[in-house]
Amino acid sequence: MIKEKIHVENFHLSIGKEYILKNLNCIIPEKKITVILGSSGCGKTTLLKSMNRLTDLNNDVKINGKIELNGKNIYNGISDLNDLRRKMGLLSQRPAPLPMNIFNNVAYGLKISGRKKKRYLKFRVEHYLKQANLWDEVKDRLYSPASSLSIGQQQRLCLARGLAVDPEIILADEPTSALDPISSQAIENKFLELKNHYTIIVVTHALRQAKRIADYIIFMYLGEIIEQGEASEFFNNPKNEITKAYLRGSFN
């Protein structure tokens, strides 16, 4: 039986007069990798950002319906958005390390939550860099600028920084689109390990990637959810004609 971490019900989102998301109903299973799949412009990233209310940054956004996290509607009476976003670490398409050294990139989240003892920070920074499979590559240059790392290393550093604030969920928006194949594989493999401890939501339009990592699929088209379910069922026994056309490569 699937245990729900997030429940989306009758959710609509518009910007100005244009509807971006239309009557979405879906679940995100706990401690699984859910892939939000679909062609560019179908609303995948907007749905992802709705889950930690980053869409609030646009003043023209209007919301109807609800998104529940652990059974509580995040659009009803939540005043502490920082706490909500802390529970959902966001990994963007292109890595965005902070303009500081490698050590402080990871320590930043720990410090702003009041954890500032040097011995503790040293231990935890090492722990999270190991979680992101980056420690062995950077342990001798922790005080070098984060910008000196390769793009693939920067993305893993951003993952370590996100893990350092103890999230429950990892939101990943096309996290490997700017990476080479080896770095992409490193991120995918790390997600497969981390799902034992975190709920992971990955936005992608890459079918091959979805097949490699997904436990659960939400397939979107033109702002609507066309089909959802366990990955094996989705790929082997699609129900909707639009899904079948997408899987055949009739559109992308």
Coordinates of N, CA and C in Angstrom, one line a residue:
M1 N 0.8 -1.2 0.0 CA 0.0 0.0 0.0 C 0.9 1.3 0.0
I2 N 0.5 2.2 -0.9 CA 1.3 3.4 -1.0 C 1.0 4.4 0.2
K3 N 2.1 4.9 0.8 CA 1.9 5.9 1.9 C 2.2 7.2 1.3
E4 N 1.2 8.1 1.4 CA 1.3 9.4 0.7 C 2.1 10.4 1.6
K5 N 3.0 11.1 0.9 CA 3.7 12.2 1.6 C 3.0 13.6 1.2
I6 N 2.6 13.7 -0.1 CA 2.0 14.9 -0.6 C 0.7 14.5 -1.3
H7 N -0.4 15.2 -1.1 CA -1.7 15.0 -1.8 C -2.1 16.3 -2.4
V8 N -2.3 16.2 -3.7 CA -2.8 17.4 -4.5 C -4.2 17.1 -4.9
E9 N -5.1 18.1 -4.6 CA -6.5 17.9 -4.8 C -7.1 19.1 -5.5
N10 N -7.7 18.9 -6.7 CA -8.5 19.9 -7.4 C -7.7 21.2 -7.5
F11 N -6.4 21.1 -7.9 CA -5.5 22.2 -7.8 C -5.4 22.9 -9.2
H12 N -5.7 24.2 -9.1 CA -5.6 25.1 -10.3 C -4.6 26.2 -10.0
L13 N -3.9 26.6 -11.0 CA -3.0 27.8 -10.9 C -3.0 28.6 -12.1
S14 N -3.3 29.9 -12.0 CA -3.3 30.8 -13.1 C -2.3 31.9 -12.9
I15 N -1.8 32.5 -14.0 CA -1.0 33.7 -13.9 C -1.7 34.7 -14.8
G16 N -2.2 35.7 -14.1 CA -3.1 36.7 -14.8 C -4.3 36.0 -15.3
K17 N -4.6 36.0 -16.5 CA -5.8 35.3 -17.1 C -5.5 33.9 -17.7
E18 N -4.3 33.5 -17.6 CA -3.9 32.3 -18.2 C -3.8 31.1 -17.2
Y19 N -4.5 30.0 -17.4 CA -4.4 28.9 -16.6 C -3.1 28.1 -16.9
I20 N -2.3 27.8 -16.0 CA -1.0 27.1 -16.2 C -1.3 25.6 -15.7
L21 N -1.9 25.4 -14.6 CA -2.3 24.1 -14.1 C -3.8 24.0 -13.9
K22 N -4.3 22.9 -14.4 CA -5.8 22.8 -14.5 C -6.3 21.5 -13.7
N23 N -6.9 21.7 -12.6 CA -7.6 20.6 -11.9 C -6.7 19.4 -11.7
L24 N -5.6 19.6 -11.0 CA -4.7 18.5 -10.8 C -5.1 17.7 -9.6
N25 N -5.0 16.4 -9.7 CA -5.2 15.5 -8.6 C -4.2 14.4 -8.7
C26 N -3.3 14.3 -7.7 CA -2.3 13.3 -7.7 C -1.7 13.1 -6.3
I27 N -0.9 12.1 -6.1 CA -0.2 11.9 -4.9 C 1.3 11.8 -5.1
I28 N 2.1 12.1 -4.1 CA 3.5 11.8 -4.1 C 3.8 10.8 -3.0
P29 N 4.2 9.6 -3.3 CA 4.5 8.6 -2.3 C 5.7 8.9 -1.4
E30 N 5.6 8.5 -0.2 CA 6.7 8.8 0.7 C 7.9 7.8 0.5
K31 N 9.1 8.4 0.5 CA 10.4 7.7 0.4 C 10.4 6.8 -0.9
K32 N 10.0 7.5 -2.0 CA 10.1 6.9 -3.3 C 10.6 8.0 -4.2
I33 N 11.0 7.7 -5.4 CA 11.3 8.7 -6.5 C 10.1 8.8 -7.4
T34 N 9.5 10.0 -7.3 CA 8.4 10.3 -8.2 C 8.9 11.2 -9.3
V35 N 8.7 10.8 -10.5 CA 9.1 11.6 -11.7 C 7.9 12.3 -12.3
I36 N 7.9 13.6 -12.4 CA 6.9 14.4 -13.1 C 7.4 14.5 -14.5
L37 N 6.7 13.9 -15.4 CA 7.2 13.7 -16.8 C 6.3 14.4 -17.8
G38 N 6.9 14.9 -18.8 CA 6.1 15.6 -19.9 C 7.0 16.5 -20.7
S39 N 6.4 17.0 -21.8 CA 7.1 17.8 -22.7 C 7.3 19.2 -22.1
S40 N 8.2 20.0 -22.7 CA 8.5 21.4 -22.2 C 7.2 22.2 -22.3
G41 N 7.0 23.0 -21.2 CA 5.9 23.9 -21.2 C 4.6 23.3 -20.7
C42 N 4.6 22.0 -20.2 CA 3.4 21.4 -19.8 C 3.0 21.7 -18.4
G43 N 3.8 22.4 -17.6 CA 3.5 22.7 -16.2 C 4.2 22.0 -15.2
K44 N 5.2 21.1 -15.6 CA 5.9 20.3 -14.6 C 6.6 21.1 -13.5
T45 N 7.4 22.1 -13.9 CA 8.1 22.9 -13.0 C 7.2 23.8 -12.1
T46 N 6.1 24.3 -12.7 CA 5.1 25.0 -11.9 C 4.5 24.2 -10.8
L47 N 4.2 22.9 -11.1 CA 3.7 22.0 -10.1 C 4.7 21.8 -9.0
L48 N 6.0 21.6 -9.4 CA 7.0 21.4 -8.4 C 7.2 22.6 -7.5
K49 N 7.2 23.8 -8.1 CA 7.4 25.0 -7.3 C 6.1 25.3 -6.4
S50 N 5.0 24.8 -6.9 CA 3.8 25.0 -6.1 C 3.9 24.2 -4.8
M51 N 4.7 23.1 -4.7 CA 4.7 22.3 -3.6 C 5.5 22.9 -2.4
N52 N 6.4 23.9 -2.7 CA 7.0 24.6 -1.6 C 6.7 26.1 -1.7
R53 N 5.7 26.5 -2.5 CA 5.1 27.8 -2.6 C 6.1 28.8 -3.2
L54 N 7.0 28.4 -4.0 CA 7.9 29.4 -4.7 C 7.1 30.1 -5.7
T55 N 5.9 29.6 -6.1 CA 5.1 30.3 -7.0 C 4.5 31.6 -6.4
D56 N 4.6 31.7 -5.1 CA 4.1 32.9 -4.4 C 5.0 34.1 -4.8
L57 N 6.2 33.9 -5.3 CA 7.0 35.0 -5.7 C 6.5 35.8 -6.9
N58 N 5.5 35.2 -7.6 CA 4.8 36.0 -8.7 C 3.5 36.5 -8.2
N59 N 3.4 37.9 -8.2 CA 2.3 38.5 -7.6 C 1.0 38.3 -8.4
D60 N 1.1 37.8 -9.6 CA -0.1 37.6 -10.5 C -0.7 36.2 -10.3
V61 N 0.0 35.4 -9.5 CA -0.5 34.0 -9.4 C -1.8 33.9 -8.6
K62 N -2.7 33.1 -9.0 CA -3.9 32.8 -8.3 C -4.0 31.3 -8.2
I63 N -4.4 30.8 -7.0 CA -4.5 29.4 -6.6 C -5.9 29.0 -6.2
N64 N -6.3 27.8 -6.7 CA -7.5 27.2 -6.1 C -7.2 25.7 -5.9
G65 N -7.9 25.1 -4.9 CA -7.6 23.7 -4.5 C -6.6 23.7 -3.4
K66 N -6.0 22.5 -3.2 CA -5.1 22.4 -2.1 C -4.0 21.4 -2.4
I67 N -2.9 21.6 -1.7 CA -1.8 20.7 -1.6 C -1.5 20.4 -0.2
E68 N -1.6 19.1 0.2 CA -1.4 18.7 1.6 C 0.0 18.1 1.7
L69 N 0.7 18.5 2.7 CA 2.0 17.9 3.1 C 1.8 17.3 4.5
N70 N 2.0 16.0 4.6 CA 1.7 15.3 5.9 C 0.3 15.5 6.4
G71 N -0.6 15.7 5.5 CA -2.0 15.8 5.8 C -2.5 17.2 6.1
K72 N -1.5 18.2 6.0 CA -1.9 19.6 6.2 C -1.8 20.4 4.9
N73 N -2.8 21.2 4.7 CA -2.9 22.1 3.5 C -1.9 23.2 3.6
I74 N -0.9 23.2 2.7 CA 0.2 24.2 2.8 C -0.3 25.6 2.3
Y75 N -1.5 25.7 1.7 CA -2.1 26.9 1.2 C -3.2 27.4 2.2
N76 N -3.2 26.9 3.4 CA -4.3 27.3 4.3 C -3.6 27.6 5.7
G77 N -3.3 28.8 5.9 CA -2.9 29.3 7.2 C -1.4 29.0 7.6
I78 N -0.6 28.6 6.6 CA 0.8 28.4 7.0 C 1.5 29.8 6.9
S79 N 2.1 30.3 8.0 CA 2.7 31.6 8.0 C 4.2 31.5 7.9
D80 N 4.8 30.3 8.2 CA 6.2 30.2 8.2 C 6.7 29.5 6.9
L81 N 6.8 30.3 5.9 CA 7.2 29.7 4.6 C 8.6 29.2 4.6
N82 N 9.5 29.8 5.4 CA 10.9 29.3 5.5 C 10.9 27.9 6.1
D83 N 10.1 27.6 7.0 CA 10.0 26.3 7.6 C 9.5 25.3 6.5
L84 N 8.5 25.7 5.8 CA 8.0 24.8 4.7 C 9.1 24.5 3.7
R85 N 9.8 25.6 3.3 CA 10.8 25.4 2.2 C 12.0 24.6 2.8
R86 N 12.3 24.7 4.1 CA 13.4 24.0 4.7 C 13.1 22.5 4.6
K87 N 11.8 22.1 4.6 CA 11.4 20.7 4.5 C 11.6 20.2 3.1
M88 N 11.8 21.1 2.1 CA 11.8 20.7 0.7 C 13.0 21.3 0.0
G89 N 14.2 20.6 0.1 CA 15.4 21.1 -0.6 C 15.2 21.1 -2.1
L90 N 15.6 22.2 -2.7 CA 15.4 22.4 -4.2 C 16.7 22.3 -4.9
L91 N 16.7 21.4 -5.9 CA 17.9 21.3 -6.8 C 17.5 21.8 -8.2
S92 N 18.1 22.9 -8.6 CA 17.7 23.5 -9.9 C 18.3 22.9 -11.1
Q93 N 17.9 23.4 -12.3 CA 18.5 22.9 -13.5 C 20.0 23.2 -13.6
R94 N 20.4 24.4 -13.3 CA 21.8 24.7 -13.3 C 22.2 24.9 -11.8
P95 N 23.3 24.4 -11.4 CA 23.8 24.6 -10.0 C 24.0 26.0 -9.7
A96 N 23.7 26.4 -8.5 CA 23.8 27.8 -8.1 C 24.5 27.8 -6.7
P97 N 25.8 27.5 -6.7 CA 26.5 27.6 -5.4 C 26.6 29.0 -4.9
L98 N 26.6 29.1 -3.6 CA 26.8 30.5 -3.0 C 28.2 31.0 -3.2
P99 N 28.3 32.3 -3.3 CA 29.6 32.9 -3.6 C 30.5 32.9 -2.4
M100 N 30.9 31.7 -2.0 CA 31.8 31.5 -0.9 C 32.5 30.2 -1.1
N101 N 33.3 29.7 -0.1 CA 34.1 28.5 -0.3 C 33.2 27.3 -0.2
I102 N 33.8 26.1 -0.5 CA 33.1 24.9 -0.5 C 32.5 24.5 0.9
F103 N 33.4 24.7 1.9 CA 33.0 24.4 3.3 C 31.7 25.2 3.7
N104 N 31.8 26.5 3.4 CA 30.8 27.4 3.9 C 29.5 27.2 3.1
N105 N 29.5 26.8 1.9 CA 28.3 26.5 1.1 C 27.5 25.4 1.9
V106 N 28.1 24.4 2.4 CA 27.4 23.4 3.1 C 27.0 23.8 4.5
A107 N 28.0 24.6 5.2 CA 27.8 25.0 6.5 C 26.7 26.1 6.6
Y108 N 26.4 26.8 5.5 CA 25.5 28.0 5.6 C 24.2 27.6 6.2
G109 N 23.5 26.6 5.8 CA 22.2 26.2 6.3 C 22.3 25.8 7.8
L110 N 23.4 25.2 8.2 CA 23.6 24.8 9.6 C 23.7 26.1 10.4
K111 N 24.5 27.0 10.0 CA 24.7 28.3 10.7 C 23.4 29.1 10.9
I112 N 22.6 29.2 9.9 CA 21.4 30.1 10.0 C 20.4 29.4 10.9
S113 N 20.5 28.1 11.1 CA 19.6 27.4 12.1 C 20.2 27.4 13.5
G114 N 21.3 28.1 13.7 CA 21.8 28.2 15.0 C 22.9 27.2 15.4
R115 N 23.3 26.4 14.5 CA 24.3 25.4 14.8 C 25.7 25.9 14.3
K116 N 26.5 26.4 15.2 CA 27.7 27.2 14.8 C 29.0 26.7 15.4
K117 N 28.9 25.7 16.3 CA 30.2 25.2 16.9 C 31.1 24.6 15.8
K118 N 32.4 25.0 15.9 CA 33.3 24.6 14.8 C 33.4 23.1 14.7
R119 N 33.5 22.4 15.8 CA 33.7 20.9 15.7 C 32.4 20.3 15.1
Y120 N 31.3 20.7 15.5 CA 30.0 20.2 14.9 C 29.9 20.5 13.4
L121 N 30.3 21.7 13.0 CA 30.2 22.1 11.6 C 31.1 21.2 10.8
K122 N 32.3 21.0 11.3 CA 33.3 20.2 10.6 C 32.8 18.8 10.3
F123 N 32.2 18.2 11.4 CA 31.7 16.9 11.3 C 30.5 16.8 10.3
R124 N 29.6 17.8 10.4 CA 28.4 17.7 9.6 C 28.7 18.0 8.1
V125 N 29.6 19.0 7.9 CA 29.9 19.3 6.5 C 30.5 18.0 5.8
E126 N 31.4 17.4 6.5 CA 32.0 16.1 6.0 C 30.9 15.1 5.7
H127 N 29.9 15.0 6.6 CA 28.8 14.0 6.5 C 28.0 14.3 5.2
Y128 N 27.6 15.5 5.0 CA 26.8 15.8 3.9 C 27.5 15.8 2.6
L129 N 28.8 16.1 2.6 CA 29.6 16.0 1.4 C 29.8 14.5 1.0
K130 N 29.9 13.7 2.0 CA 29.9 12.2 1.7 C 28.6 11.7 1.2
Q131 N 27.5 12.3 1.7 CA 26.1 11.9 1.2 C 26.0 12.2 -0.2
A132 N 26.6 13.3 -0.7 CA 26.5 13.7 -2.1 C 27.6 13.2 -2.9
N133 N 28.4 12.2 -2.4 CA 29.5 11.6 -3.1 C 30.5 12.6 -3.6
L134 N 30.8 13.6 -2.8 CA 31.7 14.7 -3.2 C 33.0 14.8 -2.3
W135 N 32.9 14.2 -1.1 CA 34.0 14.4 -0.1 C 35.3 14.1 -0.6
D136 N 35.5 12.9 -1.2 CA 36.8 12.5 -1.6 C 37.4 13.4 -2.7
E137 N 36.6 14.1 -3.4 CA 37.0 15.0 -4.5 C 37.4 16.4 -4.0
V138 N 36.9 16.8 -2.8 CA 37.1 18.2 -2.3 C 37.7 18.3 -0.9
K139 N 38.0 17.2 -0.3 CA 38.4 17.2 1.1 C 39.7 18.0 1.3
D140 N 40.5 18.1 0.3 CA 41.8 18.8 0.4 C 41.7 20.2 -0.1
R141 N 40.5 20.7 -0.5 CA 40.4 22.1 -0.9 C 39.0 22.7 -0.5
L142 N 38.7 22.4 0.8 CA 37.4 22.8 1.3 C 37.3 24.4 1.3
Y143 N 38.4 25.1 1.4 CA 38.4 26.5 1.5 C 38.7 27.2 0.2
S144 N 38.6 26.4 -0.9 CA 38.6 27.0 -2.3 C 37.2 27.5 -2.7
P145 N 37.1 28.4 -3.6 CA 35.8 28.9 -4.0 C 35.0 27.8 -4.6
A146 N 33.7 27.8 -4.3 CA 32.8 26.8 -4.9 C 32.8 26.9 -6.4
S147 N 33.0 28.1 -6.9 CA 33.0 28.3 -8.4 C 34.1 27.6 -9.1
S148 N 35.1 27.2 -8.3 CA 36.3 26.4 -9.0 C 35.9 25.0 -9.3
L149 N 34.8 24.5 -8.8 CA 34.4 23.1 -9.1 C 33.8 23.0 -10.5
S150 N 33.8 21.8 -11.0 CA 33.2 21.6 -12.3 C 31.7 21.7 -12.1
I151 N 30.9 21.8 -13.2 CA 29.5 21.9 -13.1 C 28.8 20.7 -12.4
G152 N 29.3 19.5 -12.7 CA 28.8 18.3 -12.0 C 29.1 18.3 -10.6
Q153 N 30.3 18.8 -10.2 CA 30.6 18.9 -8.8 C 29.8 20.0 -8.1
Q154 N 29.6 21.1 -8.8 CA 28.7 22.1 -8.2 C 27.3 21.6 -7.9
Q155 N 26.8 20.8 -8.8 CA 25.4 20.3 -8.6 C 25.4 19.4 -7.4
R156 N 26.4 18.6 -7.2 CA 26.5 17.7 -6.0 C 26.7 18.5 -4.7
L157 N 27.5 19.6 -4.9 CA 27.6 20.6 -3.7 C 26.3 21.2 -3.3
C158 N 25.5 21.6 -4.3 CA 24.2 22.1 -4.0 C 23.3 21.1 -3.4
L159 N 23.4 19.8 -3.8 CA 22.7 18.7 -3.2 C 23.1 18.6 -1.7
A160 N 24.4 18.6 -1.4 CA 24.9 18.6 0.0 C 24.4 19.7 0.8
R161 N 24.3 20.9 0.2 CA 23.8 22.1 0.9 C 22.4 21.9 1.2
G162 N 21.6 21.4 0.3 CA 20.2 21.1 0.5 C 19.9 20.1 1.6
L163 N 20.8 19.1 1.6 CA 20.6 18.0 2.6 C 21.0 18.5 4.0
A164 N 21.8 19.5 4.1 CA 22.3 20.0 5.4 C 21.2 20.7 6.2
V165 N 20.1 21.1 5.6 CA 19.0 21.7 6.4 C 18.0 20.7 6.8
D166 N 18.3 19.4 6.7 CA 17.5 18.3 7.2 C 16.1 18.3 6.5
P167 N 16.0 18.3 5.2 CA 14.7 18.3 4.5 C 14.0 16.9 4.6
E168 N 12.7 16.9 4.4 CA 12.0 15.7 4.3 C 11.9 15.3 2.8
I169 N 11.9 16.3 1.9 CA 11.7 16.1 0.5 C 12.8 16.8 -0.3
I170 N 13.2 16.1 -1.4 CA 14.1 16.7 -2.3 C 13.3 17.0 -3.6
L171 N 13.3 18.3 -4.0 CA 12.6 18.7 -5.2 C 13.8 18.9 -6.2
A172 N 13.7 18.2 -7.4 CA 14.8 18.3 -8.4 C 14.2 18.7 -9.7
D173 N 14.5 19.9 -10.2 CA 14.0 20.4 -11.4 C 15.0 20.2 -12.6
E174 N 14.8 19.2 -13.4 CA 15.7 18.9 -14.5 C 17.2 18.9 -14.0
P175 N 17.5 18.2 -12.9 CA 18.8 18.3 -12.2 C 20.0 17.9 -13.0
T176 N 19.8 17.2 -14.1 CA 21.0 16.7 -14.8 C 21.0 17.3 -16.2
S177 N 20.1 18.3 -16.5 CA 20.1 18.8 -17.9 C 21.3 19.5 -18.4
A178 N 22.1 20.1 -17.4 CA 23.3 20.8 -17.7 C 24.5 20.0 -17.5
L179 N 24.4 18.7 -17.2 CA 25.5 17.9 -16.8 C 26.0 16.9 -17.9
D180 N 27.2 16.5 -17.9 CA 27.7 15.5 -18.8 C 27.2 14.1 -18.3
P181 N 27.3 13.1 -19.2 CA 26.7 11.8 -18.8 C 27.2 11.2 -17.5
I182 N 28.5 11.4 -17.3 CA 29.1 10.8 -16.0 C 28.5 11.5 -14.8
S183 N 28.5 12.8 -14.9 CA 27.9 13.6 -13.7 C 26.4 13.3 -13.5
S184 N 25.7 13.1 -14.7 CA 24.3 12.8 -14.6 C 24.1 11.5 -13.9
Q185 N 24.9 10.5 -14.3 CA 24.8 9.2 -13.7 C 25.1 9.2 -12.2
A186 N 26.0 10.1 -11.8 CA 26.4 10.2 -10.3 C 25.2 10.8 -9.6
I187 N 24.5 11.8 -10.1 CA 23.3 12.3 -9.5 C 22.2 11.3 -9.4
E188 N 21.9 10.6 -10.5 CA 20.9 9.6 -10.5 C 21.2 8.5 -9.5
N189 N 22.4 8.0 -9.4 CA 22.8 7.0 -8.5 C 22.6 7.4 -7.0
K190 N 22.9 8.7 -6.8 CA 22.7 9.2 -5.5 C 21.3 9.3 -5.1
F191 N 20.4 9.7 -6.0 CA 19.0 9.7 -5.8 C 18.5 8.3 -5.4
L192 N 19.0 7.3 -6.1 CA 18.5 5.9 -5.8 C 18.9 5.5 -4.4
E193 N 20.0 6.0 -3.9 CA 20.5 5.7 -2.5 C 19.6 6.6 -1.5
L194 N 19.4 7.8 -1.8 CA 18.8 8.7 -0.9 C 17.3 8.5 -0.7
K195 N 16.7 7.8 -1.6 CA 15.2 7.6 -1.5 C 14.9 6.7 -0.3
N196 N 15.8 6.0 0.3 CA 15.6 5.3 1.5 C 15.3 6.2 2.7
H197 N 15.7 7.4 2.6 CA 15.7 8.4 3.7 C 14.8 9.6 3.4
Y198 N 14.6 9.9 2.1 CA 13.9 11.1 1.6 C 12.9 10.8 0.6
T199 N 11.9 11.6 0.5 CA 10.9 11.6 -0.6 C 11.5 12.5 -1.7
I200 N 11.7 11.9 -2.9 CA 12.4 12.7 -4.0 C 11.4 12.9 -5.2
I201 N 11.3 14.1 -5.6 CA 10.5 14.4 -6.8 C 11.3 15.0 -7.9
V202 N 11.4 14.4 -9.0 CA 12.2 14.8 -10.1 C 11.4 15.2 -11.3
V203 N 11.6 16.4 -11.8 CA 11.0 16.9 -13.1 C 12.0 16.6 -14.2
T204 N 11.4 15.9 -15.3 CA 12.2 15.6 -16.4 C 11.3 15.4 -17.7
H205 N 11.9 15.7 -18.8 CA 11.2 15.3 -20.1 C 12.0 14.1 -20.7
A206 N 13.0 13.6 -20.0 CA 13.8 12.5 -20.6 C 13.2 11.1 -20.2
L207 N 12.7 10.4 -21.2 CA 12.1 9.1 -20.9 C 13.1 8.1 -20.3
R208 N 14.3 8.1 -20.9 CA 15.3 7.2 -20.4 C 15.6 7.4 -19.0
Q209 N 15.7 8.6 -18.6 CA 16.0 8.9 -17.2 C 14.9 8.5 -16.3
A210 N 13.6 8.8 -16.7 CA 12.5 8.3 -15.9 C 12.5 6.8 -15.8
K211 N 12.8 6.1 -16.8 CA 12.8 4.6 -16.7 C 13.9 4.1 -15.8
R212 N 15.0 4.9 -15.7 CA 16.1 4.4 -14.8 C 15.8 4.6 -13.4
I213 N 15.1 5.7 -13.0 CA 15.1 6.1 -11.6 C 13.7 6.1 -11.0
A214 N 12.6 6.1 -11.8 CA 11.3 6.4 -11.2 C 10.7 5.2 -10.5
D215 N 10.1 5.4 -9.4 CA 9.2 4.4 -8.7 C 7.7 4.7 -9.1
Y216 N 7.5 6.0 -9.3 CA 6.1 6.5 -9.5 C 6.2 7.6 -10.6
I217 N 5.2 7.7 -11.5 CA 5.2 8.6 -12.6 C 3.9 9.5 -12.5
I218 N 4.1 10.8 -12.7 CA 3.0 11.7 -13.0 C 3.3 12.3 -14.3
F219 N 2.4 12.0 -15.3 CA 2.6 12.4 -16.7 C 1.7 13.6 -17.0
M220 N 2.2 14.7 -17.4 CA 1.5 15.9 -17.7 C 1.5 16.3 -19.1
Y221 N 0.4 17.0 -19.5 CA 0.3 17.5 -20.9 C -0.6 18.7 -20.9
L222 N -0.1 19.8 -21.4 CA -0.8 21.1 -21.5 C -1.5 21.5 -20.1
G223 N -0.7 21.4 -19.1 CA -1.2 21.8 -17.8 C -2.1 20.9 -17.0
E224 N -2.3 19.7 -17.6 CA -3.1 18.7 -16.9 C -2.4 17.4 -16.7
I225 N -2.8 16.6 -15.7 CA -2.3 15.3 -15.4 C -3.1 14.3 -16.2
I226 N -2.4 13.7 -17.2 CA -3.0 12.7 -18.1 C -3.1 11.3 -17.5
E227 N -2.0 11.0 -16.8 CA -1.9 9.6 -16.2 C -0.9 9.6 -15.1
Q228 N -1.1 8.7 -14.1 CA -0.2 8.6 -13.0 C -0.2 7.2 -12.5
G229 N 0.8 6.8 -11.9 CA 0.9 5.4 -11.3 C 2.3 4.9 -11.1
E230 N 2.4 3.7 -10.7 CA 3.7 3.1 -10.5 C 4.4 3.0 -11.9
A231 N 5.7 3.2 -11.8 CA 6.5 3.3 -13.1 C 6.4 2.1 -14.0
S232 N 6.4 0.9 -13.4 CA 6.4 -0.3 -14.2 C 5.0 -0.4 -15.0
E233 N 4.0 0.0 -14.3 CA 2.6 -0.1 -14.9 C 2.5 1.0 -16.0
F234 N 3.0 2.2 -15.7 CA 3.0 3.3 -16.6 C 3.7 3.0 -17.9
F235 N 4.9 2.5 -17.8 CA 5.6 2.2 -19.0 C 5.2 0.9 -19.8
N236 N 4.7 0.0 -19.1 CA 4.4 -1.3 -19.7 C 2.9 -1.4 -20.1
N237 N 2.1 -0.6 -19.4 CA 0.6 -0.8 -19.7 C -0.1 0.6 -19.6
P238 N 0.4 1.6 -20.4 CA -0.3 2.9 -20.4 C -1.7 2.8 -20.8
K239 N -2.5 3.7 -20.2 CA -4.0 3.6 -20.4 C -4.5 4.7 -21.4
N240 N -3.9 5.8 -21.4 CA -4.4 7.0 -22.1 C -3.7 7.0 -23.5
E241 N -4.4 7.5 -24.5 CA -3.9 7.5 -25.9 C -2.8 8.6 -26.0
I242 N -2.9 9.7 -25.2 CA -1.8 10.7 -25.2 C -0.6 10.1 -24.6
T243 N -0.7 9.4 -23.6 CA 0.4 8.7 -23.0 C 1.1 7.8 -24.0
K244 N 0.3 7.0 -24.6 CA 0.9 6.0 -25.6 C 1.6 6.7 -26.7
A245 N 1.1 7.9 -27.2 CA 1.7 8.6 -28.2 C 3.1 9.2 -27.7
Y246 N 3.1 9.7 -26.5 CA 4.3 10.2 -25.9 C 5.4 9.2 -25.8
L247 N 5.0 8.0 -25.3 CA 5.9 6.9 -25.1 C 6.4 6.4 -26.5
R248 N 5.6 6.5 -27.5 CA 6.1 6.1 -28.9 C 7.0 7.1 -29.5
G249 N 7.1 8.3 -28.9 CA 7.9 9.4 -29.4 C 7.2 10.2 -30.4
S250 N 5.9 10.2 -30.5 CA 5.1 10.9 -31.4 C 5.2 12.4 -31.2
F251 N 5.5 12.8 -29.9 CA 5.7 14.2 -29.6 C 6.7 14.2 -28.4
N252 N 7.3 15.3 -28.2 CA 8.3 15.4 -27.0 C 8.2 16.8 -26.4

